[in-house]
Tab-separated table of C-alpha atoms in Angstrom:
chain	number	residue	atom	x	y	z
A	1	MET	CA	0.500	-0.212	-0.113
A	2	SER	CA	0.930	3.447	-0.668
A	3	TRP	CA	0.087	4.855	3.099
A	4	LYS	CA	0.977	2.244	6.248
A	5	PRO	CA	-0.616	4.571	8.869
A	6	VAL	CA	0.206	3.444	12.587
A	7	LEU	CA	-3.417	4.487	14.659
A	8	ASP	CA	-3.183	5.755	17.333
A	9	LYS	CA	-6.547	4.151	18.903
A	10	THR	CA	-6.807	5.854	22.113
A	11	ILE	CA	-7.367	8.856	20.762
A	12	LYS	CA	-11.177	9.307	19.995
A	13	PRO	CA	-12.637	9.780	17.943
A	14	LEU	CA	-11.219	6.959	15.661
A	15	TYR	CA	-11.525	8.918	12.082
A	16	PHE	CA	-10.325	12.113	13.635
A	17	SER	CA	-6.853	9.951	15.001
A	18	LEU	CA	-6.636	9.108	11.431
A	19	ALA	CA	-7.246	12.281	9.684
A	20	ASN	CA	-4.976	13.876	11.965
A	21	GLN	CA	-2.026	11.054	10.929
A	22	LEU	CA	-2.453	11.395	7.030
A	23	GLU	CA	-2.212	15.659	7.023
A	24	GLN	CA	0.750	15.424	9.889
A	25	ASP	CA	2.376	13.085	6.689
A	26	ILE	CA	1.373	15.088	3.619
A	27	ILE	CA	2.801	18.027	5.649
A	28	SER	CA	6.101	16.029	6.377
A	29	GLY	CA	6.677	15.285	3.080
A	30	ARG	CA	6.263	10.986	4.144
A	31	LEU	CA	3.344	11.677	1.493
A	32	VAL	CA	3.979	13.516	-1.353
A	33	PRO	CA	1.684	15.641	-3.799
A	34	GLY	CA	0.103	13.032	-6.427
A	35	THR	CA	0.313	10.183	-3.923
A	36	LYS	CA	-2.936	7.899	-4.870
A	37	LEU	CA	-4.004	6.696	-1.552
A	38	PRO	CA	-5.457	3.054	-0.790
A	39	PRO	CA	-8.932	2.357	-1.718
A	40	TYR	CA	-11.170	3.023	1.700
A	41	ARG	CA	-11.622	-0.326	2.244
A	42	GLU	CA	-8.470	-2.074	1.845
A	43	LEU	CA	-7.120	1.049	4.184
A	44	ALA	CA	-9.937	-0.131	6.569
A	45	ASP	CA	-8.745	-4.212	6.570
A	46	PHE	CA	-5.086	-3.054	7.339
A	47	LEU	CA	-5.744	-0.587	10.890
A	48	ASP	CA	-9.136	-3.053	11.531
A	49	ILE	CA	-11.508	-0.335	12.030
A	50	ASN	CA	-14.372	0.250	10.088
A	51	VAL	CA	-14.635	2.078	6.190
A	52	SER	CA	-16.802	4.385	7.616
A	53	THR	CA	-14.546	5.677	9.869
A	54	VAL	CA	-11.520	6.138	6.881
A	55	SER	CA	-14.224	7.638	4.494
A	56	LYS	CA	-14.813	10.400	7.366
A	57	ALA	CA	-10.943	10.782	7.976
A	58	PHE	CA	-10.457	11.160	4.053
A	59	LYS	CA	-13.771	13.751	4.354
A	60	VAL	CA	-12.178	16.039	6.670
A	61	CYS	CA	-8.655	15.992	4.597
A	62	ILE	CA	-10.636	16.716	1.162
A	63	LEU	CA	-12.171	19.176	2.491
A	64	LYS	CA	-8.742	21.267	4.137
A	65	GLY	CA	-7.732	21.000	0.283
A	66	LEU	CA	-5.232	18.077	1.389
A	67	LEU	CA	-6.653	15.150	-1.002
A	68	SER	CA	-9.082	15.315	-3.750
A	69	THR	CA	-10.803	12.638	-5.348
A	70	THR	CA	-11.632	11.766	-8.959
A	71	VAL	CA	-14.975	9.672	-9.802
A	72	GLY	CA	-13.167	5.903	-11.158
A	73	SER	CA	-9.810	6.925	-10.597
A	74	GLY	CA	-9.938	7.243	-6.650
A	75	THR	CA	-8.604	9.751	-3.817
A	76	PHE	CA	-4.890	11.468	-3.833
A	77	VAL	CA	-3.022	13.711	-2.017
A	78	SER	CA	-3.358	17.370	-3.783
A	79	PHE	CA	-0.722	18.885	-5.452
A	80	ASP	CA	-1.581	22.189	-3.516
A	81	ALA	CA	-1.698	20.755	-0.682
A	82	LEU	CA	1.443	22.139	0.899
A	83	SER	CA	1.408	25.709	-1.273
A	84	ASN	CA	0.801	28.613	0.009
A	85	ALA	CA	-2.706	30.495	-1.682
A	86	TYR	CA	-2.129	33.259	0.266
A	87	LEU	CA	-0.445	36.191	-1.716
A	88	LEU	CA	-0.487	38.695	0.190
A	89	THR	CA	2.395	38.673	2.616
A	90	ASP	CA	2.527	40.859	5.994
A	91	GLY	CA	5.424	43.044	4.665
A	92	LYS	CA	7.250	44.020	1.396
A	93	PRO	CA	10.673	42.789	2.234
A	94	LYS	CA	13.246	45.412	1.016
A	95	ASN	CA	15.228	45.467	-2.489
A	96	ILE	CA	12.534	42.601	-3.359
A	97	ILE	CA	10.792	43.927	-6.968
A	98	GLU	CA	6.983	42.916	-7.081
A	99	MET	CA	6.126	41.101	-9.454
A	100	GLY	CA	3.309	39.107	-7.545
A	101	ALA	CA	0.453	40.485	-6.853
A	102	THR	CA	-1.828	41.171	-9.247
A	103	ILE	CA	-2.487	45.406	-8.792
A	104	PRO	CA	-2.880	48.036	-11.499
A	105	GLU	CA	-0.132	50.727	-12.625
A	106	PRO	CA	-0.631	53.949	-9.727
A	107	ALA	CA	-0.047	56.281	-12.660
A	108	SER	CA	-3.715	57.211	-12.735
A	109	TYR	CA	-4.876	57.461	-9.531
A	110	GLU	CA	-4.797	61.738	-8.987
A	111	PRO	CA	-9.094	61.769	-10.385
A	112	LEU	CA	-9.398	59.585	-7.369
A	113	MET	CA	-7.534	61.948	-5.030
A	114	LEU	CA	-9.724	65.221	-6.539
A	115	GLN	CA	-12.837	63.031	-6.221
A	116	LEU	CA	-12.259	62.413	-2.414
A	117	LYS	CA	-11.444	66.023	-1.989
A	118	ASN	CA	-14.550	67.027	-3.309
A	119	ILE	CA	-16.362	64.282	-0.878
A	120	VAL	CA	-13.991	65.145	1.842
A	121	ILE	CA	-15.216	69.508	1.813
A	122	GLU	CA	-19.015	69.041	1.584
A	123	SER	CA	-21.052	69.798	4.706
A	124	ASP	CA	-22.924	66.523	4.802
A	125	PHE	CA	-19.901	64.419	5.034
A	126	ILE	CA	-20.163	63.377	7.741
A	127	LYS	CA	-22.775	60.666	6.543
A	128	CYS	CA	-19.857	58.764	5.169
A	129	PHE	CA	-19.435	57.548	8.669
A	130	SER	CA	-22.769	55.910	9.339
A	131	TYR	CA	-24.187	52.783	8.455
A	132	SER	CA	-25.768	53.161	4.204
A	133	ARG	CA	-28.968	51.557	4.013
A	134	SER	CA	-30.753	50.233	0.929
A	135	GLY	CA	-33.010	53.116	0.450
A	136	ASP	CA	-30.411	56.006	1.115
A	137	VAL	CA	-28.418	54.387	-2.496
A	138	GLN	CA	-30.593	54.183	-4.849
A	139	TRP	CA	-28.616	56.603	-7.334
A	140	GLN	CA	-25.411	54.343	-6.247
A	141	LYS	CA	-27.018	51.255	-7.395
A	142	ASP	CA	-27.820	53.382	-11.087
A	143	ALA	CA	-24.052	53.937	-11.212
A	144	ALA	CA	-23.595	50.102	-10.492
A	145	VAL	CA	-26.100	49.034	-12.981
A	146	LYS	CA	-24.229	51.380	-15.573
A	147	PHE	CA	-20.193	50.233	-14.723
A	148	ILE	CA	-21.527	46.890	-14.593
A	149	SER	CA	-22.347	47.140	-18.287
A	150	LYS	CA	-19.245	48.632	-19.209
A	151	GLY	CA	-18.063	44.655	-18.825
A	152	GLY	CA	-20.156	43.731	-21.200
A	153	PHE	CA	-23.255	42.565	-19.143
A	154	VAL	CA	-26.405	44.940	-19.194
A	155	THR	CA	-28.525	44.176	-15.730
A	156	GLU	CA	-31.258	45.897	-13.636
A	157	VAL	CA	-30.897	47.944	-10.073
A	158	LYS	CA	-33.327	45.383	-8.350
A	159	ASN	CA	-30.488	42.667	-8.691
A	160	ILE	CA	-27.533	44.966	-7.401
A	161	LEU	CA	-25.729	44.095	-4.071
A	162	PHE	CA	-22.562	45.871	-2.529
A	163	ALA	CA	-19.869	43.782	-1.298
A	164	SER	CA	-16.501	45.293	0.051
A	165	GLY	CA	-14.842	43.920	-2.651
A	166	GLY	CA	-14.213	40.817	-5.408
A	167	GLN	CA	-12.783	38.624	-2.354
A	168	ASN	CA	-15.460	39.357	-0.246
A	169	ALA	CA	-18.197	39.052	-2.585
A	170	ILE	CA	-16.594	35.436	-3.565
A	171	THR	CA	-16.565	34.489	-0.257
A	172	ALA	CA	-20.173	35.605	0.412
A	173	THR	CA	-21.292	33.992	-2.029
A	174	LEU	CA	-20.091	30.607	-0.929
A	175	ILE	CA	-21.587	30.970	2.354
A	176	GLY	CA	-24.869	31.819	1.338
A	177	LEU	CA	-25.357	29.494	-1.642
A	178	CYS	CA	-23.371	26.553	-0.257
A	179	GLN	CA	-23.098	24.037	2.712
A	180	HIS	CA	-19.771	22.293	4.290
A	181	GLY	CA	-19.402	20.101	1.759
A	182	ASP	CA	-20.727	21.235	-1.241
A	183	LYS	CA	-18.566	21.011	-4.582
A	184	ILE	CA	-17.662	23.911	-6.997
A	185	GLY	CA	-16.149	23.864	-10.319
A	186	THR	CA	-12.961	25.299	-11.801
A	187	ASP	CA	-10.716	25.750	-14.068
A	188	PRO	CA	-7.147	23.248	-13.317
A	189	HIS	CA	-5.453	27.071	-12.262
A	190	THR	CA	-7.450	29.547	-10.841
A	191	TYR	CA	-7.507	32.566	-8.496
A	192	SER	CA	-5.493	31.355	-4.885
A	193	GLY	CA	-8.752	33.798	-3.059
A	194	LEU	CA	-11.267	31.218	-3.780
A	195	LYS	CA	-9.336	28.520	-2.905
A	196	THR	CA	-8.402	30.093	0.518
A	197	SER	CA	-11.832	30.824	1.103
A	198	ALA	CA	-13.225	27.314	0.007
A	199	SER	CA	-10.957	25.597	2.536
A	200	MET	CA	-11.793	27.779	5.078
A	201	LEU	CA	-15.753	27.067	4.385
A	202	GLY	CA	-15.270	23.483	3.874
A	203	VAL	CA	-16.620	23.565	0.233
A	204	GLN	CA	-14.872	21.318	-2.335
A	205	LEU	CA	-13.176	22.589	-5.240
A	206	VAL	CA	-13.183	20.263	-8.486
A	207	PRO	CA	-10.766	20.871	-11.223
A	208	LEU	CA	-12.348	20.174	-14.463
A	209	LYS	CA	-10.241	19.555	-17.944
A	210	ASN	CA	-9.486	22.531	-19.999
A	211	GLU	CA	-9.197	22.465	-23.610
A	212	GLY	CA	-7.784	25.371	-25.527
A	213	LEU	CA	-7.231	26.997	-21.510
A	214	GLU	CA	-11.058	27.096	-21.838
A	215	MET	CA	-13.516	24.466	-19.459
A	216	ASN	CA	-14.260	21.260	-21.127
A	217	GLN	CA	-17.682	21.366	-21.965
A	218	ASP	CA	-18.084	17.114	-21.538
A	219	ALA	CA	-15.685	17.656	-18.159
A	220	LEU	CA	-18.414	19.853	-17.077
A	221	MET	CA	-21.459	17.669	-18.179
A	222	TYR	CA	-19.833	14.347	-16.456
A	223	ALA	CA	-19.036	16.158	-12.978
A	224	CYS	CA	-22.264	17.899	-12.606
A	225	LYS	CA	-23.797	13.704	-13.555
A	226	ASN	CA	-21.533	12.101	-10.803
A	227	GLU	CA	-19.766	14.953	-8.370
A	228	ASN	CA	-23.325	16.371	-7.278
A	229	LEU	CA	-21.370	20.092	-8.218
A	230	LYS	CA	-23.151	23.320	-6.977
A	231	GLY	CA	-22.032	25.452	-9.116
A	232	ILE	CA	-18.431	26.582	-11.428
A	233	TYR	CA	-16.691	29.593	-10.686
A	234	LEU	CA	-15.157	31.605	-13.733
A	235	ILE	CA	-12.804	34.372	-14.949
A	236	PRO	CA	-13.438	35.123	-18.686
A	237	ASP	CA	-11.509	37.757	-19.377
A	238	TYR	CA	-7.686	37.409	-19.196
A	239	GLN	CA	-8.194	34.517	-16.375
A	240	ASN	CA	-6.651	33.710	-13.376
A	241	PRO	CA	-3.751	33.448	-13.974
A	242	THR	CA	-3.652	31.459	-17.293
A	243	THR	CA	-4.801	35.149	-19.116
A	244	HIS	CA	-6.370	33.509	-21.431
A	245	THR	CA	-9.971	34.690	-22.580
A	246	MET	CA	-12.758	32.589	-23.245
A	247	SER	CA	-14.641	32.921	-26.531
A	248	ILE	CA	-18.408	33.745	-27.320
A	249	GLU	CA	-18.618	30.019	-28.394
A	250	GLY	CA	-17.642	28.829	-24.595
A	251	ARG	CA	-19.341	31.324	-22.779
A	252	LYS	CA	-23.053	30.114	-24.264
A	253	ALA	CA	-21.845	26.605	-24.180
A	254	LEU	CA	-21.615	26.843	-20.323
A	255	ALA	CA	-24.325	28.490	-20.005
A	256	ARG	CA	-26.676	26.669	-21.516
A	257	ILE	CA	-24.800	23.178	-18.885
A	258	ALA	CA	-25.328	25.282	-16.103
A	259	LYS	CA	-29.314	25.847	-17.752
A	260	GLU	CA	-29.742	22.540	-18.158
A	261	TYR	CA	-28.025	21.337	-14.875
A	262	ASP	CA	-29.434	23.604	-12.179
A	263	ILE	CA	-26.856	24.921	-11.231
A	264	PHE	CA	-25.002	28.641	-10.562
A	265	ILE	CA	-21.926	29.974	-11.811
A	266	ILE	CA	-19.648	32.797	-9.628
A	267	GLU	CA	-18.492	34.888	-13.334
A	268	ASP	CA	-15.716	36.754	-11.728
A	269	ALA	CA	-15.837	40.048	-13.573
A	270	ALA	CA	-12.596	41.643	-12.235
A	271	TYR	CA	-10.253	42.086	-15.601
A	272	SER	CA	-13.025	42.702	-17.865
A	273	LEU	CA	-12.773	46.459	-18.024
A	274	MET	CA	-9.634	46.268	-19.463
A	275	HIS	CA	-10.385	44.665	-22.611
A	276	GLU	CA	-10.607	47.737	-24.737
A	277	LYS	CA	-13.878	46.346	-26.122
A	278	PRO	CA	-15.128	43.289	-23.601
A	279	LEU	CA	-16.742	40.270	-24.740
A	280	PRO	CA	-20.637	39.770	-23.622
A	281	ALA	CA	-20.427	38.296	-20.233
A	282	VAL	CA	-21.422	34.688	-19.686
A	283	ALA	CA	-24.237	36.046	-17.513
A	284	SER	CA	-25.871	37.554	-20.765
A	285	PHE	CA	-26.315	33.686	-21.774
A	286	ALA	CA	-27.462	32.503	-18.264
A	287	PRO	CA	-29.184	35.734	-16.315
A	288	GLU	CA	-31.145	33.695	-13.893
A	289	HIS	CA	-28.116	31.241	-13.015
A	290	THR	CA	-25.309	33.601	-12.910
A	291	ILE	CA	-23.510	36.013	-9.999
A	292	TYR	CA	-22.141	38.274	-11.724
A	293	ILE	CA	-19.309	40.453	-9.270
A	294	ALA	CA	-17.875	43.597	-10.871
A	295	SER	CA	-15.218	44.664	-8.580
A	296	MET	CA	-12.953	48.198	-8.359
A	297	SER	CA	-9.696	46.275	-7.163
A	298	LYS	CA	-8.275	45.386	-10.336
A	299	ALA	CA	-9.301	48.241	-12.537
A	300	ILE	CA	-9.442	51.195	-10.325
A	301	GLY	CA	-7.276	50.934	-7.725
A	302	PRO	CA	-6.567	48.273	-5.011
A	303	GLY	CA	-7.362	50.489	-2.006
A	304	LEU	CA	-11.003	50.816	-3.605
A	305	ARG	CA	-12.394	48.158	-1.655
A	306	LEU	CA	-15.809	47.278	-3.737
A	307	ALA	CA	-17.589	45.122	-5.360
A	308	TYR	CA	-21.210	45.243	-7.466
A	309	ILE	CA	-22.590	42.122	-7.066
A	310	SER	CA	-25.973	41.323	-9.850
A	311	ALA	CA	-27.835	38.759	-7.988
A	312	PRO	CA	-30.702	36.564	-9.935
A	313	GLU	CA	-33.892	37.176	-7.946
A	314	ARG	CA	-33.565	33.264	-7.018
A	315	TYR	CA	-30.313	33.896	-4.862
A	316	LYS	CA	-30.797	37.531	-3.731
A	317	LYS	CA	-31.893	37.384	-0.552
A	318	LEU	CA	-29.104	34.419	0.509
A	319	LEU	CA	-26.761	36.089	-1.089
A	320	SER	CA	-27.752	39.948	1.002
A	321	ASN	CA	-27.934	37.904	4.234
A	322	ALA	CA	-24.497	36.066	4.091
A	323	LEU	CA	-23.255	40.264	3.139
A	324	TYR	CA	-24.865	41.364	5.664
A	325	ASN	CA	-24.045	38.735	8.742
A	326	MET	CA	-19.894	39.412	7.269
A	327	ASN	CA	-20.556	43.009	7.240
A	328	ILE	CA	-23.010	45.197	8.173
A	329	SER	CA	-22.777	47.297	5.131
A	330	VAL	CA	-19.827	48.300	2.968
A	331	ALA	CA	-17.916	51.517	3.723
A	332	PRO	CA	-20.479	54.218	2.979
A	333	LEU	CA	-16.875	56.373	1.918
A	334	MET	CA	-16.238	53.711	-0.904
A	335	ALA	CA	-19.365	53.570	-2.556
A	336	GLU	CA	-19.679	57.015	-2.682
A	337	LEU	CA	-16.195	57.800	-3.992
A	338	ALA	CA	-17.046	54.991	-7.272
A	339	ALA	CA	-20.929	56.111	-7.600
A	340	ARG	CA	-18.833	59.508	-8.098
A	341	MET	CA	-16.355	58.250	-10.429
A	342	ILE	CA	-18.784	55.695	-12.251
A	343	VAL	CA	-21.483	58.848	-13.072
A	344	SER	CA	-18.908	61.746	-13.312
A	345	ASN	CA	-17.361	59.353	-16.533
A	346	GLN	CA	-14.342	59.602	-14.054
A	347	ILE	CA	-13.815	56.084	-14.456
A	348	ASP	CA	-13.656	56.294	-18.006
A	349	GLY	CA	-10.050	58.364	-18.194
A	350	VAL	CA	-8.615	56.070	-15.096
A	351	ILE	CA	-9.671	52.845	-17.445
A	352	GLU	CA	-7.886	54.432	-20.355
A	353	SER	CA	-4.900	55.510	-18.467
A	354	HIS	CA	-4.254	51.900	-16.657
A	355	ARG	CA	-4.523	50.438	-20.448
A	356	LYS	CA	-2.910	52.625	-22.050
A	357	HIS	CA	0.447	52.125	-19.667
A	358	THR	CA	-0.431	48.622	-19.350
A	359	ILE	CA	0.234	48.327	-23.122
A	360	ASP	CA	3.471	50.143	-22.391
A	361	ARG	CA	4.729	47.654	-19.968
A	362	ASN	CA	3.801	44.418	-21.799
A	363	GLN	CA	6.155	45.666	-24.755
A	364	LEU	CA	9.013	45.449	-22.436
A	365	VAL	CA	7.801	42.135	-21.385
A	366	ASN	CA	7.755	40.938	-25.125
A	367	TYR	CA	11.233	42.648	-25.699
A	368	TYR	CA	12.347	40.864	-22.576
A	369	LEU	CA	10.879	37.392	-22.921
A	370	SER	CA	10.458	37.446	-26.455
A	371	GLU	CA	12.482	34.048	-26.675
A	372	TYR	CA	9.961	32.552	-24.272
A	373	ASP	CA	6.434	31.100	-23.852
A	374	CYS	CA	5.035	34.521	-22.016
A	375	LEU	CA	0.767	34.092	-22.385
A	376	GLY	CA	-1.109	37.647	-21.962
A	377	GLU	CA	-2.216	40.144	-24.295
A	378	ASN	CA	-0.869	43.544	-23.771
A	379	THR	CA	-4.103	45.122	-21.410
A	380	CYS	CA	-3.693	42.583	-19.322
A	381	ILE	CA	-2.207	43.430	-16.250
A	382	PHE	CA	-0.320	39.605	-15.648
A	383	ARG	CA	1.340	37.630	-17.857
A	384	TRP	CA	1.651	33.834	-17.624
A	385	LEU	CA	5.475	32.479	-18.412
A	386	LYS	CA	6.100	29.337	-19.448
A	387	LEU	CA	9.322	27.890	-17.576
A	388	PRO	CA	11.817	25.651	-19.812
A	389	GLY	CA	14.198	23.209	-18.931
A	390	LYS	CA	13.367	20.607	-15.815
A	391	ILE	CA	12.991	23.433	-13.337
A	392	SER	CA	9.697	23.237	-11.279
A	393	ALA	CA	7.686	26.512	-10.705
A	394	THR	CA	8.286	26.154	-7.322
A	395	ASP	CA	11.444	27.016	-7.176
A	396	PHE	CA	11.864	28.797	-10.179
A	397	GLU	CA	9.901	31.108	-7.540
A	398	ALA	CA	12.261	30.921	-4.853
A	399	LEU	CA	15.119	31.499	-7.060
A	400	ALA	CA	13.846	34.348	-8.272
A	401	LEU	CA	13.120	35.808	-4.958
A	402	LYS	CA	16.585	34.494	-3.963
A	403	HIS	CA	17.571	36.856	-6.746
A	404	GLY	CA	15.584	40.086	-5.962
A	405	VAL	CA	12.065	39.335	-7.879
A	406	GLN	CA	8.820	37.842	-6.485
A	407	VAL	CA	6.567	36.042	-8.584
A	408	TYR	CA	4.761	33.288	-8.048
A	409	GLY	CA	4.378	29.589	-9.215
A	410	ALA	CA	1.777	27.644	-10.646
A	411	ASP	CA	1.618	25.337	-8.068
A	412	ARG	CA	-0.172	28.238	-5.799
A	413	PHE	CA	-3.202	28.212	-8.520
A	414	THR	CA	-3.443	24.552	-9.158
A	415	VAL	CA	-6.796	23.028	-7.576
A	416	GLY	CA	-6.972	19.705	-6.149
A	417	ASN	CA	-5.202	16.582	-8.261
A	418	SER	CA	-4.682	18.800	-11.124
A	419	ASN	CA	-0.713	18.707	-12.065
A	420	PRO	CA	1.051	22.033	-12.025
A	421	GLU	CA	2.194	23.473	-15.243
A	422	LYS	CA	5.643	24.527	-14.997
A	423	ALA	CA	4.572	28.226	-15.143
A	424	VAL	CA	5.180	31.291	-13.019
A	425	ARG	CA	2.574	34.312	-13.285
A	426	LEU	CA	4.255	37.638	-13.648
A	427	SER	CA	2.099	40.674	-12.724
A	428	ILE	CA	3.798	43.592	-14.777
A	429	ALA	CA	1.997	46.289	-13.156
A	430	ALA	CA	2.798	46.255	-10.026
A	431	PRO	CA	6.770	47.577	-9.793
A	432	GLU	CA	6.191	50.999	-8.556
A	433	THR	CA	8.082	52.169	-12.506
A	434	ILE	CA	8.735	51.125	-15.477
A	435	LYS	CA	11.985	51.168	-14.763
A	436	GLU	CA	11.502	48.674	-11.905
A	437	LEU	CA	9.721	46.585	-14.117
A	438	GLU	CA	12.600	46.590	-16.941
A	439	LYS	CA	14.973	45.734	-13.888
A	440	GLY	CA	12.748	42.435	-13.138
A	441	LEU	CA	12.226	41.452	-16.208
A	442	ILE	CA	16.086	41.461	-17.258
A	443	ILE	CA	16.429	39.514	-13.821
A	444	LEU	CA	14.091	36.857	-15.196
A	445	ARG	CA	15.383	36.701	-18.505
A	446	ASN	CA	19.354	36.237	-17.194
A	447	LEU	CA	17.916	32.993	-14.601
A	448	ILE	CA	16.109	31.427	-17.702
A	449	ARG	CA	18.702	31.197	-19.279
A	450	SER	CA	21.249	30.150	-16.474
A	451	ILE	CA	18.713	26.959	-15.970
A	452	GLU	CA	18.461	25.932	-19.643
A	453	GLN	CA	22.108	26.132	-19.697
């Protein structure tokens, strides 16, 4: 057998003892990622315990993200069991070029600051320190509808909810629509924030096979039938981390399957506005099944902690309750600032400025990494660099950090039993200046050349 634990039967309940032993063996490296574990009955016979005890122990570890199951294939130690999905550290190390966190470049924040100055000198500024109530922010919901329409989805004021950022909206959706142990389908590499929220809430992420970097329709239908999926999570525009933009055909197909199997779609539109002409949202083709999340942090500024949710009637009350229990309300100052920027059309200038500076930065990437497979379009604020040679993504991340550049390896984004790509995500907008970006790219290019020799 691939795993022969020594079970301490004095610790009760037994499944807890077995789950703890399994977790410790994974953490210590005695069980490496990708290891196939013995079948439940075989392990139960070896330990002379009930099959249900093994089943409960494995489920505990599955919901922690340590194990993953595939119908017909068995149970495996997750490839991302030991990876760190928390990408923002407590403090930025000195002399490190930040190319890890996905943030827009800061050169176009001036309109935000000017608008904020206007708000704070008004006589009723005190309202920004009170609770916001639904009836008081009707015009802000109108602004939300306008903002969402810029990303390729036409919705109505009655569907709008506010959240304190995209991550907050995703977590609230999982809390509101899922029970402990429910399954959500994702791409094999996905947003790390979804992984951390799902792990905290005991929601199991099921990686669905990709074909041409898009979620395979047959894989989704198979999972709906055999994995009892509750929903799926998508980033259709500039998928994080692979940078892929889903085709119109792919969007329509996933929407059709969601309707056929009555599952919900969480559509994360964090990067949609970086497209000059965004494609129609997946929500356009399945509006009654899609929770559409339009956040400010990637297209406007990371400190603007606000996201607009368009929720169909069938899910709105559940989401509203979850958001209330998490936040009571969003920060009125953030909601006021965002709405004024939208209504005045100043936000268009900010987005256009971000696009322009992002194009300039991507031209540098294309120049310095032209020898390598580096996915991403010119208005995408990050790139997906495929690594040559035998070095793993984890080892390259450590090597780059040692030489003064922070990037993130594929294992941080890998879901379950998906084998991590030999790739790293480069945030090209994160360096404070274009000169700093250039310095980071030269270091990365030289490192890649050195490992090829």
